[in-house]
Tab-separated table of C-alpha atoms and ligand atoms in Angstrom:
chain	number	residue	atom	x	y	z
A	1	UNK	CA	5.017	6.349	-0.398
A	2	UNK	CA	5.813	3.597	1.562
A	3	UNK	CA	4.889	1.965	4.538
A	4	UNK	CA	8.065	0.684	6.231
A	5	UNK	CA	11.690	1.883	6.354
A	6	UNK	CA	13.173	-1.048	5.299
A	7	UNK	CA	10.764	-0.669	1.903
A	8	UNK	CA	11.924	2.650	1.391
A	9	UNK	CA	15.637	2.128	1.643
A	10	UNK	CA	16.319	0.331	-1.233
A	11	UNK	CA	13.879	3.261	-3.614
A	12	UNK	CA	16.333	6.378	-1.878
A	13	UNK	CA	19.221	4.656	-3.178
A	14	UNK	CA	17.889	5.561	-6.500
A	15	UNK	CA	17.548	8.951	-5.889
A	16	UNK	CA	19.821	11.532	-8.091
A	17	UNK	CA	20.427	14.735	-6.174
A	18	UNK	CA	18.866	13.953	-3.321
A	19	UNK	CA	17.334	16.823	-0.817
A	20	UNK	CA	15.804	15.823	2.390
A	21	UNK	CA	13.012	18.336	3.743
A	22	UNK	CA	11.048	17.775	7.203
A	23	UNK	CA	7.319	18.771	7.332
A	24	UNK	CA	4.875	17.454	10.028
A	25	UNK	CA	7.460	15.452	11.934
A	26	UNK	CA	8.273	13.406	8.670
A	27	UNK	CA	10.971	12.942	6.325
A	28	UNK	CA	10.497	13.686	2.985
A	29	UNK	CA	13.228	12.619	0.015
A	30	UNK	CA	13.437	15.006	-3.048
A	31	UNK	CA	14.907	13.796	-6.144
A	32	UNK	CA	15.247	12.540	-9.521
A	33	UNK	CA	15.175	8.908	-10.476
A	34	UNK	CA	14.552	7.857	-13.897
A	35	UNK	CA	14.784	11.255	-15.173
A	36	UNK	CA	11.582	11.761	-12.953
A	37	UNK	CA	10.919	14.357	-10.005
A	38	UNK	CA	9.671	12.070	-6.945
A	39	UNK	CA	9.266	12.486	-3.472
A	40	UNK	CA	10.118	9.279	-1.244
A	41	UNK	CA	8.228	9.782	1.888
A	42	UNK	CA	7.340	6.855	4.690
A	43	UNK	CA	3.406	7.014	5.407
A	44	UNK	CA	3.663	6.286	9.004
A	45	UNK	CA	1.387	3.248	10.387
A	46	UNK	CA	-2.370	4.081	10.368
A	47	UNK	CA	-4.638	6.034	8.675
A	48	UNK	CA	-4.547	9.456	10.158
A	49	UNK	CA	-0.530	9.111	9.917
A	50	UNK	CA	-1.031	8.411	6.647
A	51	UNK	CA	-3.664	11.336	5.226
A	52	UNK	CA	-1.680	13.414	7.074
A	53	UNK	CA	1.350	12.229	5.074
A	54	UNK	CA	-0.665	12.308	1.960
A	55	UNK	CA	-2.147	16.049	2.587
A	56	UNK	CA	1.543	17.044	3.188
A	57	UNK	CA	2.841	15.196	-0.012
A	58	UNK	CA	0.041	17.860	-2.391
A	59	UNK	CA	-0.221	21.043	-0.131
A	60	UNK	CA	3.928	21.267	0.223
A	61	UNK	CA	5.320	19.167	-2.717
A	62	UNK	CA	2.610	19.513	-5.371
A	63	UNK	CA	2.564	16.318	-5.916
A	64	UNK	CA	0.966	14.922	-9.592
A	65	UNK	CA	0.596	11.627	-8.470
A	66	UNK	CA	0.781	9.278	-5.729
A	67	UNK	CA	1.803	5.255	-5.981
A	68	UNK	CA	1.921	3.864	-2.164
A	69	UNK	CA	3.803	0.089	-1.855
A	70	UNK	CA	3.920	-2.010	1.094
A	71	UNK	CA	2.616	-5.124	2.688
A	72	UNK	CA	-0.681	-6.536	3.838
A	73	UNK	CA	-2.406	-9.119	5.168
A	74	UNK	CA	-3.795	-11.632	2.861
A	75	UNK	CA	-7.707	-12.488	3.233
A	76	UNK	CA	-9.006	-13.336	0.107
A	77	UNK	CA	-9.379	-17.062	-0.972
A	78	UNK	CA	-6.369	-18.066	-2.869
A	79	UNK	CA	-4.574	-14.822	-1.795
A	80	UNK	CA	-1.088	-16.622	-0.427
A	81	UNK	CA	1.959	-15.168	1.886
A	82	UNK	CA	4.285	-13.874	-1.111
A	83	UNK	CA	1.566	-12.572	-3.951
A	84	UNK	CA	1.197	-8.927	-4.746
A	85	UNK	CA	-2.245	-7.387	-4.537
A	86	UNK	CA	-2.590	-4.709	-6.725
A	87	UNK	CA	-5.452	-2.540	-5.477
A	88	UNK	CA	-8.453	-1.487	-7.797
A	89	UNK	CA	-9.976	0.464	-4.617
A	90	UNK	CA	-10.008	0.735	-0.937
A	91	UNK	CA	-12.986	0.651	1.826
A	92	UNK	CA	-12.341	1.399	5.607
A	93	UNK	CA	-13.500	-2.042	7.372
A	94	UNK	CA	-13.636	-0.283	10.440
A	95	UNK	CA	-15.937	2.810	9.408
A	96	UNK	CA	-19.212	2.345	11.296
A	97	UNK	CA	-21.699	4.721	11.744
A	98	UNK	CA	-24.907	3.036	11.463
A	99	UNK	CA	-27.612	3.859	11.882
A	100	UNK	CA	-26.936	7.693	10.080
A	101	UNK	CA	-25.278	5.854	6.990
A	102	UNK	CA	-24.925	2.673	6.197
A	103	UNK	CA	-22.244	0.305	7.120
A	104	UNK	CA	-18.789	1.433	5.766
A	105	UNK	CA	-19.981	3.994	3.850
A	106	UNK	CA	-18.037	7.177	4.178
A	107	UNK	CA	-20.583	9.914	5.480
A	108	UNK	CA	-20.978	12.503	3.654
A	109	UNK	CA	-19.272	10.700	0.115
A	110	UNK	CA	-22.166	8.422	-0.579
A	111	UNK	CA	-20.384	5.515	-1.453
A	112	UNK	CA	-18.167	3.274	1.039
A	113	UNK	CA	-15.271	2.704	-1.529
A	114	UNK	CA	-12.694	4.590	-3.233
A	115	UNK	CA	-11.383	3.640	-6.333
A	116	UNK	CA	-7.713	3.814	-7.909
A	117	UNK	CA	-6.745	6.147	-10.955
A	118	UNK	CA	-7.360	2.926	-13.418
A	119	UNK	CA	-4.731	4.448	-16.187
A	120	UNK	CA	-2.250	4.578	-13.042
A	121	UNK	CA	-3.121	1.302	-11.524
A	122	UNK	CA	-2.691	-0.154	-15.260
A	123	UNK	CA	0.307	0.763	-15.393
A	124	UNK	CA	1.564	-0.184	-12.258
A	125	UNK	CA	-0.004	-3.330	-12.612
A	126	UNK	CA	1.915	-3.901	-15.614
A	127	UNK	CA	4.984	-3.310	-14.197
A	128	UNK	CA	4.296	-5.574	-10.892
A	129	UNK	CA	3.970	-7.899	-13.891
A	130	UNK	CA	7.717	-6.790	-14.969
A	131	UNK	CA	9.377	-6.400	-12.233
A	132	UNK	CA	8.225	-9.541	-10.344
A	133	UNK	CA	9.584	-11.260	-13.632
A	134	UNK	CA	12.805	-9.133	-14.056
A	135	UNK	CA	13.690	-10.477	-9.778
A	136	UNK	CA	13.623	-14.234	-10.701
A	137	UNK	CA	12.732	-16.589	-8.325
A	138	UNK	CA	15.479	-15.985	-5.348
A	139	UNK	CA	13.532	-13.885	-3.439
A	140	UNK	CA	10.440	-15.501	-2.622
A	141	UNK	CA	12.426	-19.054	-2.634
A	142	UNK	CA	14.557	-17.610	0.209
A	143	UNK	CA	12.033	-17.932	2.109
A	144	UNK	CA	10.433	-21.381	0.857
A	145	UNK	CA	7.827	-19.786	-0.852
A	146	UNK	CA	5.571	-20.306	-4.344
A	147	UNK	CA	6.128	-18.304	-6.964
A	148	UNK	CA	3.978	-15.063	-6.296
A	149	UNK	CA	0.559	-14.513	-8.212
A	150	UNK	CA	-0.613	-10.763	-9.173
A	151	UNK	CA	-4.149	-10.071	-7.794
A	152	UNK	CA	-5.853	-6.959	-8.680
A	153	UNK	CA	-9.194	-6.689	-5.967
A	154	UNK	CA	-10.224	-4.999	-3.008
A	155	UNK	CA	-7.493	-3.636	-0.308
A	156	UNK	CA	-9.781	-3.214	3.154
A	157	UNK	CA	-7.812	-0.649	5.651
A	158	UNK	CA	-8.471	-0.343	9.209
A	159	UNK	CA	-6.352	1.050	12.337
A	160	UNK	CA	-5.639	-2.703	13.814
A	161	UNK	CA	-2.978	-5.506	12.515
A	162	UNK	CA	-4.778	-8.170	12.374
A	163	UNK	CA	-3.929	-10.913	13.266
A	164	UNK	CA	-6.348	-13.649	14.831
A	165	UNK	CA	-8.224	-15.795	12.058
A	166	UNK	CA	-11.476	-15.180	13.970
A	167	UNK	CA	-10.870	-11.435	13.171
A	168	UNK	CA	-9.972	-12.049	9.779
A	169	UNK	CA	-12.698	-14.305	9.124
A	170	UNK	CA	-15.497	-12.067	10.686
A	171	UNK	CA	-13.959	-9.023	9.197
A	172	UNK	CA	-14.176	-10.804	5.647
A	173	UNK	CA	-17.789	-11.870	6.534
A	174	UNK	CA	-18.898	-8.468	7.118
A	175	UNK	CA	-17.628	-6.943	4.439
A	176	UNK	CA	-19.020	-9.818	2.324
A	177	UNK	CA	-22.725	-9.212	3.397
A	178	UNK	CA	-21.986	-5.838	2.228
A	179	UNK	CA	-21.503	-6.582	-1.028
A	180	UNK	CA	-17.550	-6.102	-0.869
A	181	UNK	CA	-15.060	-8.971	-1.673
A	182	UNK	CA	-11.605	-8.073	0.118
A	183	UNK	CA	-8.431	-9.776	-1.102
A	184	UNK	CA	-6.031	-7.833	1.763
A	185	UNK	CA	-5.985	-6.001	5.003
A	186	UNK	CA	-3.539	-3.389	5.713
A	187	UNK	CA	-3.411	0.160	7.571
A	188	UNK	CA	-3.358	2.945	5.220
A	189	UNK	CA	-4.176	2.994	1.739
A	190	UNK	CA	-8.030	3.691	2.396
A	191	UNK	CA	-7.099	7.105	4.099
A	192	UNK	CA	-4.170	7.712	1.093
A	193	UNK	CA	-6.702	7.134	-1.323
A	194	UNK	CA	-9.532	9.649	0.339
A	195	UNK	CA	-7.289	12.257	0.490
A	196	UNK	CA	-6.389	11.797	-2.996
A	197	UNK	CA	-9.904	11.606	-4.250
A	198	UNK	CA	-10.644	14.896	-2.304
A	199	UNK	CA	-7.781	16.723	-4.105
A	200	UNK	CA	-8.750	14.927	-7.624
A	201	UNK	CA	-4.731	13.269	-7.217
A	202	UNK	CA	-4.687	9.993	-9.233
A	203	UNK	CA	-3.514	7.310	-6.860
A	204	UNK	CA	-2.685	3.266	-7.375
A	205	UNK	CA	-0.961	0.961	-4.749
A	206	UNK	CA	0.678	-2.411	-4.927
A	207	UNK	CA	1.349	-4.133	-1.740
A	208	UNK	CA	3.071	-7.541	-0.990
A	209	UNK	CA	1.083	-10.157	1.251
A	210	UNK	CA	3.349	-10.581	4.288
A	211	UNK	CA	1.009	-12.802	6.084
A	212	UNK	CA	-2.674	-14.351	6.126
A	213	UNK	CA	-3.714	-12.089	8.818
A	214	UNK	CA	-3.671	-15.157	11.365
A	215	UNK	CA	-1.748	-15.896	14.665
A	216	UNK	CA	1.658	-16.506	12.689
A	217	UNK	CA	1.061	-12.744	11.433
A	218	UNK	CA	3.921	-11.422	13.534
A	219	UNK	CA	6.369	-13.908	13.249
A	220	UNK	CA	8.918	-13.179	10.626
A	221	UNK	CA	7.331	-10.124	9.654
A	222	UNK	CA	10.442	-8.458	9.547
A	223	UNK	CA	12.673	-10.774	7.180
A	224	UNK	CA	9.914	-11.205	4.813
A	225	UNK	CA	10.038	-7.532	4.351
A	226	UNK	CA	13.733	-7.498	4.234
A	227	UNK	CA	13.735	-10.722	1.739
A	228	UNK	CA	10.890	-10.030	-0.557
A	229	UNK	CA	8.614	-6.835	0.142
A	230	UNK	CA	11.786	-4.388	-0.377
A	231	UNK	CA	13.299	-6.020	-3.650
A	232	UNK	CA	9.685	-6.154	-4.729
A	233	UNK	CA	8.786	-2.964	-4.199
A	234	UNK	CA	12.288	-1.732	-5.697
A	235	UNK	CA	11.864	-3.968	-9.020
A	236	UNK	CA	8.232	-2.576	-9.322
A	237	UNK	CA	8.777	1.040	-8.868
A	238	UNK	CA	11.719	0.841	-10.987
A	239	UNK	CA	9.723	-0.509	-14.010
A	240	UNK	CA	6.707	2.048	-13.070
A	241	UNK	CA	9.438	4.753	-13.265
A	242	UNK	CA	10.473	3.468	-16.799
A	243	UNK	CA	7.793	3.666	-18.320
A	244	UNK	CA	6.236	7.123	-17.386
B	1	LIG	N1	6.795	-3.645	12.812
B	1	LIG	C1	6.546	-2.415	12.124
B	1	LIG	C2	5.088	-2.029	12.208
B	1	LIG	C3	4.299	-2.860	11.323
B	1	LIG	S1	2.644	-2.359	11.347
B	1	LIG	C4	7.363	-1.303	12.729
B	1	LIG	O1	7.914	-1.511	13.772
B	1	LIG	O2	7.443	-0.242	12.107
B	1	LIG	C5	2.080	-3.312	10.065
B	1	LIG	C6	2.264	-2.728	8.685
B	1	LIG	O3	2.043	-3.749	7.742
B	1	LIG	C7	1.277	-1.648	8.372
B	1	LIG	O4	1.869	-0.731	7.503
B	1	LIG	C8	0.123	-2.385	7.701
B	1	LIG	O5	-0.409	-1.618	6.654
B	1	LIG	C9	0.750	-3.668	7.141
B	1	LIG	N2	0.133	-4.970	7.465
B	1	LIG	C10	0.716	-6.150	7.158
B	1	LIG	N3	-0.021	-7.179	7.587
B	1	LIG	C11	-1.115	-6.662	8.187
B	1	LIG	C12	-2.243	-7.245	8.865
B	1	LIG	N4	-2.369	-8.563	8.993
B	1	LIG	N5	-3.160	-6.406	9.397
B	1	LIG	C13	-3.010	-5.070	9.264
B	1	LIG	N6	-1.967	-4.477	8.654
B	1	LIG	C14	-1.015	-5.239	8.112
């Protein structure tokens, strides 16, 4: 699954045979790549676009598994424009409804995060490792950046792009005095991952920090995806492919 269209075009490229099938106003990509059966879909922005994506992707496609890339927002300390966050679970920063459950907490689950599959996220964690090495350094110096680091952390969703440092810094602050240490924002992997953990489907995301969730958070948002989050996102799934 990914985010943006620009992410996916690169991945359908790779498709063998490929059948396209519309359900729920999306687009869904049937194929073979690697020798693998996949389904390419886009999540749409947000999280009920994106549970409704994910619901689609098991009830109609039977999906086994579920690996989402895209970008996001960098908020942790040390968490540049450029690195890859690979998430160990999601929490919904903008879930609130205290006083019946505690902040962030989903009601009714008991707990306020969700994690990832870890033999899923292992693996594609290991090949974010191989694939980020397999690009070389063109990509991200395109673009005048540092050579990206691999987190593995906290991914906090929420329906807003954020982008004031105020907002950022608040959001982080909260979350904090929760007990929960985010290293990126972004707008749908909490709701992929729910839906997932209702249906028992293992699920593990990557996603490429596209900004630091300030004021410059718009601006050439759409040639760092061009320049770096699609050959990422490419290079990863094609070593996560590999190796199933
Ligand atoms: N310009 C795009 C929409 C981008 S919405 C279009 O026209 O289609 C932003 C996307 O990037 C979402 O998928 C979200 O998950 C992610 N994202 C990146 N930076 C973010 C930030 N600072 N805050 C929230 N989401 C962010």
């Amino acid at each position: 699954m990914s985010a943006l269209l620009d992410e996916q075009r690169g991945l359908l490229e790779q498709l063998v045979n490929p059948q396209r099938v519309r359900r729920a106003g999306r687009t869904f990509w049937c194929g073979q790549w690697a020798g693998q059966e996949v389904v390419l879909v886009l999540s749409k922005v947000g999280k009920v676009a994106a549970a409704t994506t994910t619901t689609v992707l098991i009830e109609a496609f039977d999906v086994k598994r579920v690996v989402f890339t895209g970008v996001a927002g960098g908020v942790g300390a040390g968490v540049k424009v450029g690195d890859v966050v690979v998430a160990e679970a999601f929490i919904q920063h903008d879930l609130n409804s205290a006083p019946l459950f505690p902040r962030y907490e989903i009601p009714l689950y008991g707990r306020a995060t969700l994690d990832c599959d870890p033999a899923l996220s292992a693996a594609l964690l290991a090949a974010t490792h191989l694939g980020l090495a397999g690009v070389g350094d063109h990509f991200h110096r395109s673009l005048l950046l540092e050579a990206p680091v691999v987190h593995r952390g906290l991914i906090a969703s929420g329906d807003q792009f954020v982008c004031d440092p105020s907002a950022a810094a608040l959001m982080r602050a909260d979350l904090q005095a929760a007990g929960h240490e985010p290293l990126a924002v972004e707008m749908e992997g909490a709701a992929v991952a729910q839906v997932c953990h209702d249906y028992g489907v293992p699920f593990a995301a990557m996603r490429t920090i596209s900004d630091r969730a300030d004021a410059q958070a718009h601006l050439d948002f759409s040639a760092f995806v061009t320049q770096v989050a699609s050959p990422y996102a490419l290079a990863v799934l094609g070593q996560f492919i590999k190796h199933q």
